[in-house]
GROMACS .gro file of C-alpha atoms in nm:
model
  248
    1UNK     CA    1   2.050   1.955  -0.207
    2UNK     CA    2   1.812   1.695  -0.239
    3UNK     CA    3   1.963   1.540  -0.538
    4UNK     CA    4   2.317   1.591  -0.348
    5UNK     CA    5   2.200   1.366  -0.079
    6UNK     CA    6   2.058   1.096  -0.305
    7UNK     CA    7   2.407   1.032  -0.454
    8UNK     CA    8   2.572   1.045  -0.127
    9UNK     CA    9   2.305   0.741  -0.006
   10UNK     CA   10   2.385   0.589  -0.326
   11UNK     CA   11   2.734   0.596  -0.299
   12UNK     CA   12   2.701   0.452   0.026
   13UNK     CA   13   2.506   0.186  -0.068
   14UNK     CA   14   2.756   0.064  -0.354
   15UNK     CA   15   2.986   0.108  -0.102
   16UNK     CA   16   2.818  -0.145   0.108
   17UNK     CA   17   2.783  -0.388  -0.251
   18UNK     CA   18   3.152  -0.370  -0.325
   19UNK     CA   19   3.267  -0.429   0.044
   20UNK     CA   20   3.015  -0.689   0.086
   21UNK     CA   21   3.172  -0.886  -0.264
   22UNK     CA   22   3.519  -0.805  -0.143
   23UNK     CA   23   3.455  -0.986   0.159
   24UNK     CA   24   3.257  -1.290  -0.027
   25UNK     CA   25   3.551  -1.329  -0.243
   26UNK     CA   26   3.774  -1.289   0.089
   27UNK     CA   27   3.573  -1.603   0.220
   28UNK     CA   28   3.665  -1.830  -0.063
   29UNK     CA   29   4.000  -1.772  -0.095
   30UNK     CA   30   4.085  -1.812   0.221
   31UNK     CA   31   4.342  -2.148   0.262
   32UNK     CA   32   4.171  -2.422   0.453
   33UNK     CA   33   4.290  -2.501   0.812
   34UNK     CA   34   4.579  -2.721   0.875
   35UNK     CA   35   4.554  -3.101   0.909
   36UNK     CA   36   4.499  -3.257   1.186
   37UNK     CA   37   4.845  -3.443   1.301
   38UNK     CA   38   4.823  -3.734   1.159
   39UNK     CA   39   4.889  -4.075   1.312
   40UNK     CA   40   5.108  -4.305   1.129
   41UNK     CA   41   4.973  -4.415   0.826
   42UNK     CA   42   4.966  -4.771   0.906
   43UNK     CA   43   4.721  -4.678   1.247
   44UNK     CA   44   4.466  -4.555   0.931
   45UNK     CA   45   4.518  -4.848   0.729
   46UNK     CA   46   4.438  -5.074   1.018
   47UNK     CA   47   4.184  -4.883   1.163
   48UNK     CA   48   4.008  -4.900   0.770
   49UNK     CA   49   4.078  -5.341   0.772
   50UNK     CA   50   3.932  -5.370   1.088
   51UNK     CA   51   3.654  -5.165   1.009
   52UNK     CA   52   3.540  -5.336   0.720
   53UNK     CA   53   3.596  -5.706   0.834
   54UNK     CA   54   3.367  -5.624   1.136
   55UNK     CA   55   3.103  -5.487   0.887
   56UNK     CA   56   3.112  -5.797   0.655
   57UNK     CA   57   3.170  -6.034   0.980
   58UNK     CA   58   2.844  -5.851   1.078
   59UNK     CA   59   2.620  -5.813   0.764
   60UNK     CA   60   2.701  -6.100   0.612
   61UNK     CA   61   2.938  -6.439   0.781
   62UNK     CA   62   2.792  -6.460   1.100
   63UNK     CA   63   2.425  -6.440   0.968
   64UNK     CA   64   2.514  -6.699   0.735
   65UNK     CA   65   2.635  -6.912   1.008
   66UNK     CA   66   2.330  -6.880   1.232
   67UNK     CA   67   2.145  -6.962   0.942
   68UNK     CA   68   1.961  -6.629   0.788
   69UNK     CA   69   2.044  -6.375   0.592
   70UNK     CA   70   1.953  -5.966   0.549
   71UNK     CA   71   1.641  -6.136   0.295
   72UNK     CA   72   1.526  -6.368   0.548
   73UNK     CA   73   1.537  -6.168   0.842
   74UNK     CA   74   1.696  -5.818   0.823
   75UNK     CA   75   1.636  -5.654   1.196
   76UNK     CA   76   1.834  -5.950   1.329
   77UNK     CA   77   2.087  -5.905   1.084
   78UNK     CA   78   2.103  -5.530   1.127
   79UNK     CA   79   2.100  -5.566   1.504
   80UNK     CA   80   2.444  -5.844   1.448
   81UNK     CA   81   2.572  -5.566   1.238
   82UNK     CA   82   2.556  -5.301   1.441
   83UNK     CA   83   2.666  -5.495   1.778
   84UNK     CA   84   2.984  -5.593   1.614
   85UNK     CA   85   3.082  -5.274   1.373
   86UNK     CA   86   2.998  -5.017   1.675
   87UNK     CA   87   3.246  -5.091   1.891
   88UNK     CA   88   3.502  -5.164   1.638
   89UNK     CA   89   3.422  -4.787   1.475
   90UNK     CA   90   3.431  -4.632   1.829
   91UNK     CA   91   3.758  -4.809   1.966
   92UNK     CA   92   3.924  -4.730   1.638
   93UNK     CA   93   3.824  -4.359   1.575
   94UNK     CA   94   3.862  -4.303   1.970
   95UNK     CA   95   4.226  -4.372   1.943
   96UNK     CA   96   4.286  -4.199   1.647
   97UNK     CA   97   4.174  -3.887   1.818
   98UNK     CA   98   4.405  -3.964   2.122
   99UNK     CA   99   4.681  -3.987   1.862
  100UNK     CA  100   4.657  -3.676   1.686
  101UNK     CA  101   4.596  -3.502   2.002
  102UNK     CA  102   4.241  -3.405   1.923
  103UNK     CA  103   4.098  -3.487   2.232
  104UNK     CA  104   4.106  -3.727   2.568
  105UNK     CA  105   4.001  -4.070   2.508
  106UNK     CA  106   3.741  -4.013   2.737
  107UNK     CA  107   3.559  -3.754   2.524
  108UNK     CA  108   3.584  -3.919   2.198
  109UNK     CA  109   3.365  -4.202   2.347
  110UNK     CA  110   3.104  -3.972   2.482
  111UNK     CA  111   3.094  -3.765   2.159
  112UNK     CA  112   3.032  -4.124   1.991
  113UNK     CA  113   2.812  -4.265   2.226
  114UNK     CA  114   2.608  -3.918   2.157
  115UNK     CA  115   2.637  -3.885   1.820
  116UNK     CA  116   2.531  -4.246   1.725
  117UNK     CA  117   2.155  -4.146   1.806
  118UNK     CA  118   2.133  -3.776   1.698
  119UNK     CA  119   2.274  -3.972   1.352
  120UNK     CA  120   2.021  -4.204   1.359
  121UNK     CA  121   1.737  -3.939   1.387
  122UNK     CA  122   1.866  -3.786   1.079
  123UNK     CA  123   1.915  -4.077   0.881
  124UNK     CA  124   1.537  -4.148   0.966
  125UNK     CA  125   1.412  -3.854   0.860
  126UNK     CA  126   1.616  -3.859   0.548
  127UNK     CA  127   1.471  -4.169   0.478
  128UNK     CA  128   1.094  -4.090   0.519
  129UNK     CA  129   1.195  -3.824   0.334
  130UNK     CA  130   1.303  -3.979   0.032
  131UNK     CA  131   1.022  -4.248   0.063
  132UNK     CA  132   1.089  -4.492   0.323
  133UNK     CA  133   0.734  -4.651   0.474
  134UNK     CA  134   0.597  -4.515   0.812
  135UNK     CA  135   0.403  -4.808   0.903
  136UNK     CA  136   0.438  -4.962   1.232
  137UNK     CA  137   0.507  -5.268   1.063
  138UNK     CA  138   0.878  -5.096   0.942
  139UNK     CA  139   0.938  -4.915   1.247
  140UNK     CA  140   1.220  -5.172   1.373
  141UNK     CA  141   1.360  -5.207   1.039
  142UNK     CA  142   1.392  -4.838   1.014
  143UNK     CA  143   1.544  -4.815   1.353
  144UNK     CA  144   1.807  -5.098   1.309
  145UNK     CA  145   1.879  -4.886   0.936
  146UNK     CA  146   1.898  -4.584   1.070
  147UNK     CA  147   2.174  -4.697   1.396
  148UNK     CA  148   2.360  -4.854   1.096
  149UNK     CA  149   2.352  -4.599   0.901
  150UNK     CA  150   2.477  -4.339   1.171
  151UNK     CA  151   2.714  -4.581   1.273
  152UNK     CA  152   2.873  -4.613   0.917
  153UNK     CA  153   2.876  -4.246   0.836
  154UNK     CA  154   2.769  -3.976   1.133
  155UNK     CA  155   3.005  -4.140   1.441
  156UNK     CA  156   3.339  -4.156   1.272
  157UNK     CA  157   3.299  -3.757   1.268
  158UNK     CA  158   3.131  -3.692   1.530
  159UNK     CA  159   3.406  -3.893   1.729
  160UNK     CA  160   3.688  -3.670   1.533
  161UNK     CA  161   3.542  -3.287   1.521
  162UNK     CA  162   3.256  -3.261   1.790
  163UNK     CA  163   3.062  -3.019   1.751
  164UNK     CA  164   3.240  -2.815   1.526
  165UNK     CA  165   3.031  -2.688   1.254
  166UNK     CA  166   3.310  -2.548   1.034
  167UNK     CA  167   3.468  -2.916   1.011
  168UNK     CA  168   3.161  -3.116   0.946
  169UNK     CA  169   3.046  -2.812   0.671
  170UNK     CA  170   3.374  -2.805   0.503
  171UNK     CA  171   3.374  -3.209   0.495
  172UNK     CA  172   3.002  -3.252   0.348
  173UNK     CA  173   2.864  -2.917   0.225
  174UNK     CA  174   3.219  -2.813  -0.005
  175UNK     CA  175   3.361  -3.186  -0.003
  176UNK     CA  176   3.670  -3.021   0.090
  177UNK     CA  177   3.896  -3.263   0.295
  178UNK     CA  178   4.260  -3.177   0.431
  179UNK     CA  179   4.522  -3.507   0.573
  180UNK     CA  180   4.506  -3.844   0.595
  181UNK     CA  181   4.223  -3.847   0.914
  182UNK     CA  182   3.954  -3.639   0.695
  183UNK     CA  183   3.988  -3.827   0.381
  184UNK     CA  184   3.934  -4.148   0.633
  185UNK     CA  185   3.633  -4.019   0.755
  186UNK     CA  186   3.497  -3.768   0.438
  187UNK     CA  187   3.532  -4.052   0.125
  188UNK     CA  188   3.351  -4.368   0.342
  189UNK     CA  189   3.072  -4.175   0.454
  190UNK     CA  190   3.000  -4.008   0.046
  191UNK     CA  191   3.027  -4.363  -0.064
  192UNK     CA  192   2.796  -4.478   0.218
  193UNK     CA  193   2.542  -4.207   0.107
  194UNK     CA  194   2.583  -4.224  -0.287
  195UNK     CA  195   2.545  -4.617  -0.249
  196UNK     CA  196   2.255  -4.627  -0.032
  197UNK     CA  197   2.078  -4.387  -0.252
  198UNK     CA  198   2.169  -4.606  -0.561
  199UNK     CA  199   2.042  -4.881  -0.361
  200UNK     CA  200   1.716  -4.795  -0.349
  201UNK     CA  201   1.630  -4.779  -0.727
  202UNK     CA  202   1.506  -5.083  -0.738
  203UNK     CA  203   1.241  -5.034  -0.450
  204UNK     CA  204   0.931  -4.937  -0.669
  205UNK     CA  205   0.979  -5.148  -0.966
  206UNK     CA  206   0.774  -5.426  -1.016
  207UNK     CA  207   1.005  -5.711  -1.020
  208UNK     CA  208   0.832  -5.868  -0.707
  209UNK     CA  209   1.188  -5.949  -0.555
  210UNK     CA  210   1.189  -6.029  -0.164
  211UNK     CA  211   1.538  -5.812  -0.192
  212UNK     CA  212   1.336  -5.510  -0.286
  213UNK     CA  213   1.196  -5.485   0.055
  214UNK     CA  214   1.283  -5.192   0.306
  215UNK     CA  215   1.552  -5.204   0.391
  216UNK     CA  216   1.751  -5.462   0.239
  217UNK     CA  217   1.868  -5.343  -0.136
  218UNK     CA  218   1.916  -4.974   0.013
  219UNK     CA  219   2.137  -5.175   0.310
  220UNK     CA  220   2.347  -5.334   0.046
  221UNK     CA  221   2.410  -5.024  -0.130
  222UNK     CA  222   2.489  -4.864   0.193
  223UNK     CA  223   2.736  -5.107   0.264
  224UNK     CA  224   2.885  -5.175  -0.090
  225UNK     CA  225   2.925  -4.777  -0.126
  226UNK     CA  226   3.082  -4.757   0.242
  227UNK     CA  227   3.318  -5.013   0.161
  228UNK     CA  228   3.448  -4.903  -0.151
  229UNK     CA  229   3.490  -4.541  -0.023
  230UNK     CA  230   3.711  -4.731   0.233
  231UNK     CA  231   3.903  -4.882   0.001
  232UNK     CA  232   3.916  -4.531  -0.214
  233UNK     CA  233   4.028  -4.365   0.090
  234UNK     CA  234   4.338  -4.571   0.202
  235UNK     CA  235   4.464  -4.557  -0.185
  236UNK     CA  236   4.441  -4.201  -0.129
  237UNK     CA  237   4.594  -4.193   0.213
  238UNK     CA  238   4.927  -4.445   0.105
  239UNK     CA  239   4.924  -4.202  -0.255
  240UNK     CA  240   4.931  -3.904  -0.015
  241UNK     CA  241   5.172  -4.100   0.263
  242UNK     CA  242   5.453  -4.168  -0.052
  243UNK     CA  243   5.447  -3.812  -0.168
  244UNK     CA  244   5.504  -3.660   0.115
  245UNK     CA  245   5.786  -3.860   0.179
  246UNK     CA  246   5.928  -3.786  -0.182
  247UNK     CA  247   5.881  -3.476  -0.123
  248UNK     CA  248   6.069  -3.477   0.200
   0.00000   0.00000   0.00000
């Protein structure tokens, strides 16, 4: 009897193994969820241009004109940045939700106007993290970073998806973007993260560079990465846009 009940436990418990790896295998080949209705494609492609020329206006013409650079002074610069490229980012994604019928225009600015901090936060720690300095010294450079940083690659999504966990784990944990909207928002913010991590190679070598300070060669990665994903992305958007019209 004894042994009779030790295989029934163990067939239950194989059971339990095969049902559990059905179900695992269930999970990945499940088809991912519809795209989001999609704005026309020239909405993206303008919402992408005016994006970017508020970034460069930001990080880079008007600084010039006032007579400084990111080098020379990089928590005014930041600060510039982030005054012009915020509302451009928030206007732009806001009405991109309204289009597709996401949400009210209303809540798209409150889920920015939330997420912008809670990003920041993140992009702090993830910089300490990876080495950034704690002094008191580079607390308002990390700041001014940090608001950028959130602002380039946390508010576009937070703006689109809220808090919806599945979206934001399918767009950065499996890198698995669906339409024209989550390739906007998925490519820019990878090539804001894989540039600002490239960006800060040069921190601990001993070239004695004033560009090797925190933050400003891990800024121009962040940037330079951000920009070209932007540029990546609305290739892949128009590609995308033509064959679907072929297709049609």
């Amino acid at each position: 009897e004894e042994e009779e009940e030790e295989d029934v436990a163990m067939g239950k418990a194989v059971g339990e193994v095969v049902d559990d790896d059905d179900s695992g295998r269930l999970a990945d080949t499940l088809p991912p969820p519809p795209p989001l209705p999609c704005p026309h494609l020239t909405l993206l492609v303008l919402a992408h241009a005016s994006n970017a020329a508020s970034l460069v206006t930001g990080i880079w013409v008007l600084p010039r004109l006032r007579g400084f650079n990111l080098v020379q002074r990089p928590v005014e610069t930041l600060r510039l940045a982030l005054l012009i490229h915020f509302p451009v980012v928030l206007l732009t994604y806001s009405c991109i939700s309204v289009k597709s019928r996401v949400c009210s225009l209303m809540v798209a600015i409150s889920r920015g106007l939330v997420g912008l901090p809670i990003g920041a936060i993140i992009a702090a720690f993830g910089a300490i993290v990876f080495g950034a300095p704690v002094e008191l010294e580079y607390s308002s450079k990390t700041l001014h970073w940090s608001l950028l940083t959130s602002n380039l690659s946390i508010l576009p999504t937070a703006i689109v998806f809220g808090q919806s966990w599945s979206d934001w784990q399918r767009l950065y944990a499996f890198t698995k973007p669906v339409g024209g909207i989550e390739y906007s928002i998925c490519i820019p913010t990878h090539g804001a993260a894989i540039g600002a991590w490239l960006g800060a190679w040069p921190m601990p070598l001993d070239w004695d560079r004033p560009w090797q300070e925190w933050p400003v060669c891990v800024t121009y990665g962040l940037v330079g990465g951000y920009l070209l994903g932007q540029l990546v992305s609305v290739v892949l958007v128009l590609y995308r846009g033509q064959t679907r019209q072929k297709v049609e």
